[in-house]
Amino acid sequence: MKQRIDMFRHFEKRLPPDDFLVFAGAPRIGTHDDHYGMPRWPACVEAAMGRLRDEDEEFLHAWGDLMTRIGPAPVSVTADLERTRKLLLESPWELGARDLGWFAWNPVLEPPSTTG
């Protein structure tokens, strides 16, 4: 791990910021199609809505302990799930840092196929 961190620091010091970001992100480019703006994102959002309604028992069985440690969804997420759904699909940044932080640490947006 130390060697990998040292390598990143080496390139971070020597490359312009934009080039370093490309270098750092390149191994992941094209490997995920389930993030915002990617083909599977709508399915992830729909799965999350069902999970927030406690409709996905398989997901709760697989991830329930982690979700308990992370804590419940913020009221601003659950108070109007249709609004949350729309924002996740169209402009997730409008959810705000607190709500996005909860989503970032919670597996609730995992693609439907990863819960089994």
XYZ file of N, CA, C and O in Angstrom:
464
model
N 0.827 -1.170 0.000
C 0.000 0.000 0.000
C 0.883 1.250 0.000
O 0.626 2.183 -0.735
N 1.907 1.240 0.833
C 2.794 2.404 0.906
C 3.427 2.683 -0.450
O 3.522 3.837 -0.877
N 3.818 1.636 -1.157
C 4.429 1.813 -2.469
C 3.440 2.466 -3.448
O 3.806 3.360 -4.198
N 2.198 2.050 -3.404
C 1.179 2.627 -4.297
C 0.933 4.100 -3.957
O 0.822 4.939 -4.840
N 0.869 4.404 -2.665
C 0.672 5.798 -2.246
C 1.869 6.642 -2.664
O 1.714 7.748 -3.183
N 3.070 6.113 -2.466
C 4.270 6.845 -2.869
C 4.280 7.093 -4.382
O 4.687 8.166 -4.833
N 3.832 6.112 -5.154
C 3.776 6.282 -6.600
C 2.790 7.398 -6.955
O 3.089 8.259 -7.783
N 1.637 7.420 -6.316
C 0.653 8.472 -6.573
C 1.232 9.835 -6.224
O 1.068 10.797 -6.967
N 1.899 9.934 -5.089
C 2.508 11.208 -4.688
C 3.556 11.651 -5.698
O 3.659 12.835 -6.030
N 4.332 10.704 -6.205
C 5.349 11.003 -7.207
C 4.706 11.662 -8.429
O 5.148 12.715 -8.882
N 3.657 11.036 -8.965
C 3.019 11.577 -10.159
C 2.225 12.850 -9.860
O 2.146 13.743 -10.703
N 1.658 12.946 -8.680
C 0.909 14.144 -8.309
C 1.829 15.369 -8.302
O 1.429 16.466 -8.704
N 3.073 15.181 -7.840
C 4.030 16.288 -7.782
C 4.544 16.683 -9.170
O 4.898 17.829 -9.395
N 4.604 15.736 -10.090
C 5.247 15.986 -11.377
C 4.284 16.308 -12.515
O 4.701 16.871 -13.527
N 3.026 15.944 -12.383
C 2.066 16.176 -13.465
C 1.205 17.401 -13.181
O 0.919 17.698 -12.027
N 0.773 18.085 -14.240
C -0.217 19.150 -14.040
C -1.487 18.543 -13.426
O -1.777 17.363 -13.649
N -2.265 19.320 -12.662
C -3.442 18.762 -11.971
C -4.392 17.988 -12.872
O -4.834 16.897 -12.507
N -4.716 18.507 -14.037
C -5.646 17.796 -14.927
C -5.073 16.469 -15.404
O -5.778 15.463 -15.475
N -3.788 16.457 -15.729
C -3.155 15.210 -16.161
C -3.117 14.188 -15.028
O -3.303 12.990 -15.251
N -2.874 14.667 -13.807
C -2.848 13.747 -12.676
C -4.226 13.114 -12.463
O -4.328 11.916 -12.194
N -5.300 13.899 -12.594
C -6.646 13.347 -12.425
C -6.933 12.266 -13.456
O -7.536 11.245 -13.143
N -6.503 12.479 -14.688
C -6.679 11.451 -15.714
C -5.874 10.212 -15.341
O -6.370 9.086 -15.421
N -4.629 10.414 -14.904
C -3.785 9.292 -14.490
C -4.435 8.510 -13.353
O -4.490 7.283 -13.374
N -4.949 9.228 -12.352
C -5.527 8.576 -11.178
C -6.831 7.863 -11.521
O -7.124 6.801 -10.968
N -7.615 8.428 -12.416
C -8.914 7.843 -12.735
C -8.897 6.837 -13.858
O -9.834 6.061 -14.019
N -7.851 6.814 -14.654
C -7.806 5.967 -15.845
C -8.098 4.487 -15.590
O -8.823 3.872 -16.377
N -7.589 3.894 -14.524
C -7.886 2.462 -14.330
C -9.376 2.160 -14.164
O -9.805 1.044 -14.389
N -10.182 3.145 -13.792
C -11.604 2.904 -13.555
C -12.473 3.335 -14.733
O -13.659 3.056 -14.757
N -11.885 4.037 -15.703
C -12.670 4.507 -16.838
C -13.239 3.315 -17.586
O -12.520 2.391 -17.960
N -14.523 3.326 -17.789
C -15.191 2.271 -18.535
C -15.497 1.012 -17.743
O -16.068 0.074 -18.285
N -15.138 0.968 -16.465
C -15.365 -0.255 -15.699
C -16.686 -0.234 -14.935
O -17.111 -1.259 -14.441
N -17.317 0.926 -14.827
C -18.572 1.014 -14.083
C -19.640 1.678 -14.939
O -19.440 2.770 -15.444
N -20.746 0.998 -15.082
C -21.855 1.574 -15.847
C -23.050 1.834 -14.936
O -24.169 1.976 -15.397
N -22.785 1.930 -13.631
C -23.880 2.096 -12.673
C -23.744 3.375 -11.848
O -24.278 3.469 -10.759
N -23.050 4.372 -12.367
C -22.936 5.662 -11.693
C -23.783 6.687 -12.427
O -24.233 6.442 -13.548
N -23.994 7.840 -11.818
C -24.806 8.889 -12.433
C -24.362 9.144 -13.878
O -23.179 9.274 -14.168
N -25.337 9.188 -14.763
C -25.069 9.442 -16.170
C -24.718 8.215 -16.978
O -24.562 8.287 -18.191
N -24.622 7.061 -16.331
C -24.260 5.830 -17.020
C -25.519 4.981 -17.248
O -26.556 5.222 -16.629
N -25.428 3.996 -18.135
C -26.621 3.231 -18.541
C -27.412 2.559 -17.413
O -28.636 2.507 -17.463
N -26.751 2.054 -16.391
C -27.470 1.323 -15.332
C -27.915 2.216 -14.178
O -28.547 1.741 -13.238
N -27.599 3.517 -14.222
C -27.963 4.413 -13.138
C -29.461 4.405 -12.852
O -29.855 4.297 -11.682
N -30.337 4.509 -13.864
C -31.778 4.483 -13.548
C -32.205 3.221 -12.791
O -33.020 3.303 -11.870
N -31.647 2.079 -13.129
C -31.983 0.839 -12.409
C -31.499 0.904 -10.962
O -32.170 0.409 -10.049
N -30.342 1.521 -10.737
C -29.817 1.675 -9.375
C -30.734 2.576 -8.553
O -31.019 2.286 -7.389
N -31.199 3.662 -9.167
C -32.095 4.588 -8.464
C -33.412 3.889 -8.137
O -33.917 4.002 -7.009
N -33.979 3.158 -9.082
C -35.242 2.448 -8.822
C -35.058 1.409 -7.720
O -35.926 1.244 -6.859
N -33.933 0.712 -7.735
C -33.652 -0.265 -6.675
C -33.560 0.439 -5.328
O -34.091 -0.051 -4.321
N -32.906 1.592 -5.291
C -32.766 2.341 -4.038
C -34.130 2.761 -3.499
O -34.366 2.695 -2.285
N -35.017 3.173 -4.374
C -36.343 3.600 -3.915
C -37.084 2.433 -3.260
O -37.685 2.587 -2.195
N -37.005 1.262 -3.859
C -37.621 0.083 -3.249
C -36.969 -0.271 -1.921
O -37.643 -0.647 -0.961
N -35.672 -0.118 -1.846
C -34.960 -0.422 -0.608
C -35.315 0.577 0.486
O -35.450 0.202 1.650
N -35.466 1.836 0.113
C -35.857 2.845 1.102
C -37.288 2.643 1.581
O -37.648 3.094 2.664
N -38.091 1.938 0.785
C -39.462 1.595 1.199
C -39.503 0.236 1.899
O -40.584 -0.298 2.159
N -38.341 -0.363 2.153
C -38.228 -1.687 2.787
C -38.893 -2.778 1.950
O -39.459 -3.730 2.490
N -38.797 -2.681 0.643
C -39.418 -3.666 -0.247
C -38.431 -4.718 -0.759
O -38.829 -5.621 -1.476
N -37.180 -4.619 -0.398
C -36.156 -5.529 -0.914
C -35.553 -6.317 0.247
O -34.505 -5.972 0.779
N -36.219 -7.396 0.630
C -35.767 -8.190 1.776
C -34.390 -8.810 1.537
O -33.585 -8.919 2.463
N -34.117 -9.215 0.309
C -32.819 -9.807 -0.019
C -31.695 -8.792 0.232
O -30.656 -9.125 0.794
N -31.930 -7.555 -0.166
C -30.942 -6.492 0.057
C -30.740 -6.264 1.552
O -29.618 -6.172 2.027
N -31.831 -6.166 2.288
C -31.730 -5.938 3.735
C -30.995 -7.079 4.424
O -30.231 -6.854 5.368
N -31.222 -8.298 3.954
C -30.509 -9.441 4.523
C -29.004 -9.322 4.249
O -28.173 -9.565 5.136
N -28.650 -8.920 3.023
C -27.237 -8.841 2.639
C -26.520 -7.635 3.241
O -25.354 -7.712 3.593
N -27.202 -6.495 3.354
C -26.554 -5.239 3.725
C -27.101 -4.601 4.996
O -26.658 -3.514 5.381
N -28.038 -5.231 5.652
C -28.696 -4.617 6.804
C -27.763 -4.185 7.918
O -27.925 -3.109 8.490
N -26.759 -4.995 8.234
C -25.824 -4.627 9.307
C -25.058 -3.351 8.975
O -24.912 -2.461 9.816
N -24.569 -3.266 7.744
C -23.839 -2.064 7.335
C -24.757 -0.849 7.345
O -24.388 0.222 7.838
N -25.961 -1.005 6.851
C -26.901 0.116 6.826
C -27.223 0.571 8.249
O -27.381 1.761 8.496
N -27.298 -0.348 9.182
C -27.552 0.011 10.578
C -26.395 0.833 11.130
O -26.608 1.833 11.817
N -25.167 0.417 10.819
C -23.994 1.167 11.294
C -23.925 2.560 10.674
O -23.511 3.515 11.334
N -24.304 2.681 9.409
C -24.275 3.986 8.731
C -25.359 4.895 9.286
O -25.169 6.095 9.415
N -26.466 4.298 9.626
C -27.567 5.070 10.187
C -28.698 5.246 9.192
O -28.542 5.010 7.998
N -29.843 5.660 9.695
C -31.011 5.789 8.827
C -30.824 6.905 7.799
O -30.016 7.816 7.988
N -31.586 6.802 6.747
C -31.560 7.845 5.714
C -32.012 9.162 6.324
O -32.899 9.184 7.180
N -31.410 10.265 5.888
C -31.868 11.565 6.374
C -33.339 11.790 6.044
O -33.835 11.323 5.013
N -34.031 12.483 6.915
C -35.446 12.781 6.697
C -35.643 13.493 5.364
O -36.621 13.255 4.659
N -34.686 14.329 4.971
C -34.801 15.040 3.702
C -34.786 14.079 2.510
O -35.268 14.419 1.436
N -34.268 12.873 2.685
C -34.289 11.852 1.631
C -35.612 11.102 1.660
O -36.231 10.868 0.626
N -36.079 10.728 2.842
C -37.264 9.862 2.943
C -38.595 10.608 2.965
O -39.633 10.001 2.709
N -38.580 11.893 3.274
C -39.841 12.637 3.387
C -40.607 12.646 2.071
O -41.842 12.587 2.068
N -39.904 12.709 0.952
C -40.549 12.724 -0.358
C -39.693 11.878 -1.295
O -38.797 12.380 -1.981
N -39.949 10.570 -1.311
C -39.125 9.663 -2.107
C -39.230 9.944 -3.602
O -38.270 9.728 -4.339
N -40.370 10.427 -4.056
C -40.491 10.750 -5.485
C -39.558 11.912 -5.845
O -38.919 11.901 -6.880
N -39.472 12.897 -4.971
C -38.541 14.017 -5.193
C -37.103 13.510 -5.179
O -36.292 13.860 -6.034
N -36.778 12.667 -4.196
C -35.433 12.094 -4.111
C -35.119 11.316 -5.380
O -34.033 11.454 -5.951
N -36.063 10.509 -5.836
C -35.884 9.724 -7.062
C -35.591 10.635 -8.247
O -34.649 10.418 -9.006
N -36.385 11.681 -8.387
C -36.221 12.603 -9.511
C -34.855 13.297 -9.452
O -34.166 13.413 -10.468
N -34.455 13.730 -8.257
C -33.163 14.400 -8.127
C -32.006 13.440 -8.407
O -31.028 13.820 -9.072
N -32.097 12.223 -7.928
C -31.042 11.252 -8.207
C -30.906 11.003 -9.708
O -29.795 10.875 -10.224
N -32.031 10.959 -10.404
C -31.998 10.701 -11.837
C -31.517 11.903 -12.644
O -30.790 11.752 -13.628
N -31.930 13.093 -12.244
C -31.699 14.269 -13.084
C -30.599 15.204 -12.595
O -29.892 15.800 -13.402
N -30.471 15.377 -11.288
C -29.493 16.340 -10.762
C -29.162 16.014 -9.307
O -29.548 16.738 -8.399
N -28.429 14.941 -9.075
C -28.161 14.511 -7.700
C -27.461 15.565 -6.849
O -27.650 15.597 -5.636
N -26.687 16.440 -7.452
C -25.983 17.478 -6.694
C -26.945 18.389 -5.949
O -26.581 19.008 -4.970
N -28.211 18.451 -6.399
C -29.201 19.283 -5.724
C -29.695 18.674 -4.410
O -30.401 19.337 -3.651
N -29.321 17.441 -4.136
C -29.687 16.822 -2.857
C -28.934 17.452 -1.696
O -29.388 17.407 -0.566
N -27.775 17.994 -1.965
C -26.964 18.605 -0.905
C -25.927 17.637 -0.369
O -26.044 16.420 -0.497
N -24.908 18.201 0.243
C -23.758 17.422 0.706
C -24.126 16.375 1.753
O -23.636 15.245 1.714
N -24.986 16.717 2.683
C -25.340 15.764 3.756
C -26.021 14.527 3.182
O -25.665 13.395 3.504
N -27.005 14.748 2.316
C -27.721 13.617 1.725
C -26.822 12.807 0.803
O -26.835 11.574 0.835
N -26.022 13.497 0.004
C -25.101 12.779 -0.881
C -24.069 11.999 -0.076
O -23.685 10.893 -0.474
N -23.650 12.549 1.041
C -22.723 11.827 1.912
C -23.331 10.530 2.420
O -22.661 9.500 2.473
N -24.612 10.575 2.779
C -25.271 9.351 3.237
C -25.322 8.326 2.106
O -24.999 7.153 2.304
N -25.693 8.761 0.911
C -25.739 7.839 -0.229
C -24.356 7.292 -0.557
O -24.221 6.130 -0.942
N -23.326 8.114 -0.418
C -21.974 7.688 -0.780
C -21.492 6.530 0.089
O -20.759 5.671 -0.385
N -21.885 6.506 1.366
C -21.413 5.462 2.270
C -22.377 4.308 2.400
O -22.081 3.316 3.053
N -23.531 4.406 1.796
C -24.560 3.403 1.943
C -24.692 2.590 0.658
O -24.700 3.164 -0.428
N -24.816 1.277 0.724
C -24.931 0.467 -0.481
C -26.319 0.516 -1.134
O -26.570 -0.203 -2.091
N -27.189 1.388 -0.671
C -28.565 1.410 -1.160
C -28.652 1.654 -2.672
O -29.585 1.204 -3.326
N -27.661 2.297 -3.276
C -27.658 2.549 -4.720
C -26.931 1.471 -5.510
O -26.697 1.630 -6.702
N -26.590 0.378 -4.866
C -25.947 -0.726 -5.585
C -26.883 -1.228 -6.682
O -28.088 -1.244 -6.518
N -26.303 -1.684 -7.799
C -27.155 -2.253 -8.854
C -27.974 -3.419 -8.298
O -27.507 -4.127 -7.399
N -29.151 -3.625 -8.819
C -30.012 -4.700 -8.309
C -29.356 -6.078 -8.290
O -29.578 -6.847 -7.386
N -28.485 -6.387 -9.232
C -27.902 -7.718 -9.318
C -26.854 -8.014 -8.260
O -26.454 -9.154 -8.113
N -26.397 -7.006 -7.504
C -25.332 -7.242 -6.526
C -25.850 -7.595 -5.143
O -25.078 -7.764 -4.227
N -27.149 -7.717 -4.975
C -27.670 -7.981 -3.627
C -27.843 -9.467 -3.354
O -28.209 -9.828 -2.255
N -27.597 -10.300 -4.302
C -27.862 -11.705 -4.085
C -26.724 -12.516 -3.623
O -25.625 -12.259 -3.447
